[in-house]
Coordinates of C-alpha atoms in Angstrom, one line a residue:
Chain A
S14 CA 3.7 -19.2 -8.2
Q15 CA 1.4 -16.3 -7.8
T16 CA 1.8 -13.2 -10.0
I17 CA -0.1 -10.1 -10.6
H18 CA -0.2 -8.2 -13.9
Q19 CA -1.2 -4.6 -14.3
W20 CA -1.3 -2.5 -17.4
P21 CA -0.6 -0.2 -19.0
A22 CA 2.4 1.1 -17.1
T23 CA 1.9 4.7 -18.2
L24 CA -1.1 6.5 -19.6
V25 CA -1.8 10.0 -20.7
Q26 CA -5.4 10.8 -21.3
P27 CA -7.3 14.0 -22.0
V28 CA -9.9 15.4 -19.6
G29 CA -13.3 13.9 -20.4
S30 CA -12.0 10.7 -21.9
P31 CA -12.8 7.2 -20.6
L32 CA -10.4 5.1 -18.6
S33 CA -9.9 1.3 -18.3
L34 CA -7.1 -0.1 -16.2
E35 CA -6.8 -3.9 -15.9
C36 CA -5.3 -6.1 -13.3
T37 CA -5.1 -9.9 -13.4
V38 CA -3.8 -12.4 -10.9
E39 CA -2.3 -15.8 -11.7
G40 CA -1.7 -18.8 -9.4
T41 CA -4.5 -18.3 -6.9
S42 CA -8.2 -18.7 -6.6
N43 CA -10.8 -16.4 -5.1
P44 CA -8.3 -13.7 -4.0
N45 CA -9.3 -10.4 -2.3
L46 CA -8.5 -7.7 -4.8
Y47 CA -7.8 -4.0 -4.2
W48 CA -7.3 -0.8 -6.1
Y49 CA -5.2 1.9 -4.5
R50 CA -4.2 5.4 -5.7
Q51 CA -1.0 7.1 -4.7
A52 CA -1.2 10.8 -5.1
A53 CA 1.8 13.0 -4.4
G54 CA 2.1 13.7 -0.7
R55 CA -1.0 11.7 0.2
G56 CA 0.2 8.1 0.5
L57 CA -1.8 5.1 -0.7
Q58 CA -5.5 5.5 -0.6
L59 CA -7.7 2.5 -0.9
L60 CA -10.3 3.1 -3.7
F61 CA -12.1 -0.3 -4.1
Y62 CA -11.9 -3.8 -2.9
S63 CA -13.5 -7.0 -3.9
V64 CA -13.9 -10.3 -2.1
G65 CA -15.5 -12.2 -5.0
I66 CA -16.8 -12.0 -8.6
G67 CA -19.3 -9.1 -9.0
Q68 CA -18.7 -7.9 -5.4
I69 CA -17.3 -4.4 -5.2
S70 CA -16.9 -2.1 -2.3
S71 CA -16.1 1.5 -2.7
E72 CA -14.1 3.3 0.0
V73 CA -14.3 6.9 -1.2
P74 CA -16.8 8.7 -3.4
Q75 CA -15.2 9.7 -6.7
N76 CA -15.3 9.7 -10.4
L77 CA -14.1 6.1 -10.7
S78 CA -15.7 2.7 -10.7
A79 CA -14.5 -0.9 -10.5
S80 CA -15.7 -4.2 -11.7
R81 CA -14.7 -7.9 -11.3
P82 CA -16.0 -9.8 -14.2
Q83 CA -13.9 -12.9 -13.5
D84 CA -12.4 -14.3 -10.3
R85 CA -8.9 -13.1 -11.1
Q86 CA -9.6 -9.9 -13.0
F87 CA -10.2 -6.5 -11.5
I88 CA -10.9 -3.4 -13.7
L89 CA -10.8 0.2 -12.8
S90 CA -12.8 2.5 -15.0
S91 CA -14.1 6.0 -15.5
K92 CA -16.5 7.4 -18.0
K93 CA -15.0 10.9 -18.0
L94 CA -11.7 11.6 -16.5
L95 CA -11.0 14.7 -14.4
L96 CA -7.7 16.4 -13.9
S97 CA -7.8 15.2 -10.2
D98 CA -7.8 11.6 -11.3
S99 CA -4.1 11.9 -12.1
G100 CA -2.0 9.7 -10.0
F101 CA -0.3 6.3 -9.6
Y102 CA -2.8 3.4 -9.5
L103 CA -1.8 0.1 -7.8
C104 CA -3.6 -3.2 -7.9
A105 CA -3.1 -5.7 -5.1
W106 CA -4.3 -9.1 -4.1
S107 CA -4.4 -11.0 -0.8
A108 CA -5.6 -14.5 0.0
T109 CA -5.9 -14.2 3.8
G110 CA -5.2 -10.7 4.8
D111 CA -1.8 -11.5 6.2
G112 CA 0.2 -11.0 3.0
Y113 CA -0.3 -8.7 0.0
T114 CA 1.2 -8.7 -3.5
F115 CA 1.2 -5.4 -5.4
G116 CA 1.3 -4.9 -9.1
S117 CA 3.8 -2.6 -10.8
G118 CA 1.3 0.2 -11.1
T119 CA 0.0 2.6 -13.7
R120 CA 1.0 6.2 -13.9
L121 CA -2.0 8.1 -15.1
T122 CA -1.7 11.7 -16.2
V123 CA -4.9 13.5 -17.2
V124 CA -4.2 16.6 -19.4
Chain B
A8 CA -12.9 2.9 10.7
Q9 CA -9.2 2.3 10.8
S10 CA -6.7 5.0 10.1
V11 CA -2.9 5.3 10.1
S12 CA -0.8 8.3 10.9
Q13 CA 2.9 8.7 10.0
H14 CA 4.3 11.6 11.8
N15 CA 7.3 12.4 9.6
H16 CA 6.6 13.2 6.0
H17 CA 10.2 13.9 5.0
V18 CA 13.3 12.8 6.8
I19 CA 16.9 13.6 5.8
L20 CA 19.7 11.8 7.5
S21 CA 23.4 11.3 6.9
E22 CA 24.8 7.8 6.4
A23 CA 25.3 5.9 9.7
A24 CA 22.7 7.9 11.5
S25 CA 20.0 6.1 13.4
L26 CA 16.5 6.1 12.0
E27 CA 13.1 6.0 13.7
L28 CA 9.9 6.5 11.8
G29 CA 6.7 7.0 13.7
C30 CA 3.5 5.2 13.0
N31 CA 0.2 5.3 15.0
Y32 CA -3.0 3.6 14.1
S33 CA -6.6 4.1 15.2
Y34 CA -8.7 0.9 15.6
G35 CA -10.3 -0.7 18.7
G36 CA -9.8 -4.3 17.7
T37 CA -6.9 -6.6 16.9
V38 CA -4.8 -5.6 14.0
N39 CA -2.0 -6.9 11.7
L40 CA 0.7 -4.3 11.2
F41 CA 3.0 -3.8 8.2
W42 CA 5.9 -1.6 7.0
Y43 CA 6.4 -1.4 3.3
V44 CA 9.2 0.3 1.3
Q45 CA 9.1 1.7 -2.2
Y46 CA 12.6 2.4 -3.7
P47 CA 12.7 4.9 -6.5
G48 CA 11.1 3.3 -9.6
Q49 CA 10.4 0.0 -7.9
H50 CA 7.4 -1.9 -6.6
L51 CA 6.2 -1.8 -3.0
Q52 CA 8.1 -4.3 -1.0
L53 CA 7.3 -5.7 2.4
L54 CA 9.9 -4.8 5.1
L55 CA 8.3 -6.5 8.0
K56 CA 5.0 -7.4 9.6
Y57 CA 3.5 -8.1 13.0
F58 CA 0.6 -10.4 13.7
S59 CA 1.2 -11.7 17.2
G60 CA 3.9 -12.8 19.6
D61 CA 7.1 -10.9 20.3
P62 CA 6.3 -7.2 19.8
L63 CA 9.8 -6.5 18.5
V64 CA 9.8 -7.6 14.9
K65 CA 12.9 -7.9 12.7
G66 CA 12.6 -7.4 9.0
I67 CA 14.9 -7.3 6.0
K68 CA 17.9 -5.1 5.5
G69 CA 18.4 -4.5 9.2
F70 CA 15.1 -2.9 9.9
E71 CA 13.0 -3.6 13.0
A72 CA 9.8 -2.4 14.4
E73 CA 8.2 -2.5 17.9
F74 CA 4.5 -2.8 18.5
I75 CA 3.4 -1.0 21.6
K76 CA -0.3 -1.9 22.1
S77 CA -0.9 0.7 24.8
K78 CA 0.3 3.5 22.5
F79 CA -1.3 2.1 19.3
S80 CA 2.2 2.5 17.7
F81 CA 4.4 0.5 15.4
N82 CA 7.6 2.5 14.9
L83 CA 10.2 1.5 12.4
R84 CA 13.9 1.6 13.4
K85 CA 17.3 1.0 11.9
P86 CA 20.5 1.6 13.9
S87 CA 22.6 2.8 11.0
V88 CA 21.1 3.9 7.7
Q89 CA 22.8 3.6 4.3
W90 CA 22.5 5.7 1.2
S91 CA 20.6 2.7 -0.4
D92 CA 17.9 3.2 2.2
T93 CA 16.7 6.3 0.4
A94 CA 13.1 5.5 -0.4
E95 CA 9.5 6.0 0.7
Y96 CA 8.2 4.1 3.7
F97 CA 4.6 3.2 4.4
C98 CA 3.1 1.9 7.6
A99 CA -0.1 -0.1 7.1
V100 CA -2.8 -1.8 9.2
N101 CA -5.5 -4.3 8.6
A102 CA -8.1 -5.5 11.1
R103 CA -8.3 -9.1 12.1
G104 CA -11.7 -10.7 12.6
S105 CA -14.3 -13.1 11.1
S106 CA -15.5 -10.4 8.7
N107 CA -12.0 -9.5 7.7
T108 CA -12.0 -8.3 4.1
G109 CA -8.3 -7.8 4.3
K110 CA -8.5 -4.1 3.7
L111 CA -5.0 -2.7 4.1
I112 CA -5.0 0.9 5.2
F113 CA -1.9 2.9 4.7
G114 CA -0.4 5.9 6.3
Q115 CA 0.6 8.9 4.3
G116 CA 4.2 7.7 3.8
T117 CA 7.5 9.1 4.8
T118 CA 10.2 10.0 2.3
L119 CA 13.6 9.2 3.6
Q120 CA 16.6 10.8 2.0
V121 CA 20.0 9.5 3.1
K122 CA 23.0 11.7 2.3
P123 CA 26.3 9.9 1.5

């Protein structure tokens, strides 16, 4: 069966520190992968998506970047966190665009 | 570009009241439509989805939604809500087509609070 792992679940980081959130998928090949951010009162905003290894599309300009070093691995990074990067980050995958599986999310607080 | 608008940000109902949450999307082509729910402390879960066929879609837990193409709407309904329906509800859209990357675009979400 297909599963999606996302970690860590909670993270508190100081302003200016780096960030690395990892998402891995099991049980499928060549999935489309997505990073979303859920900020209070703003719903789920698509940050990045990837249709294959090394292929990253950014939806909004920001302080974050994404990478896909392996088929089923999707990493969200920042070199220097800002207070505004706080939020709930969700990874998701889809095979065909008619069904999505979401990870359990990471609650990031930048202090 | 696609966009999704949910009209109600916060809804408070008493148990047994009827529910309707509005959702409108903006996109000129063919779309797939989804409603997701997020219960407190839990993952996003799919309530229902529409791809084609009967525009009235039935989902889990007694929810249904109606796709009205002329209005670009996909409103969520439930005849009688329960306290356990307290959650955040998200409408979402993706575009169908040969270049479909499967990008799922969400509305802002509606927080539903059901009072016992």
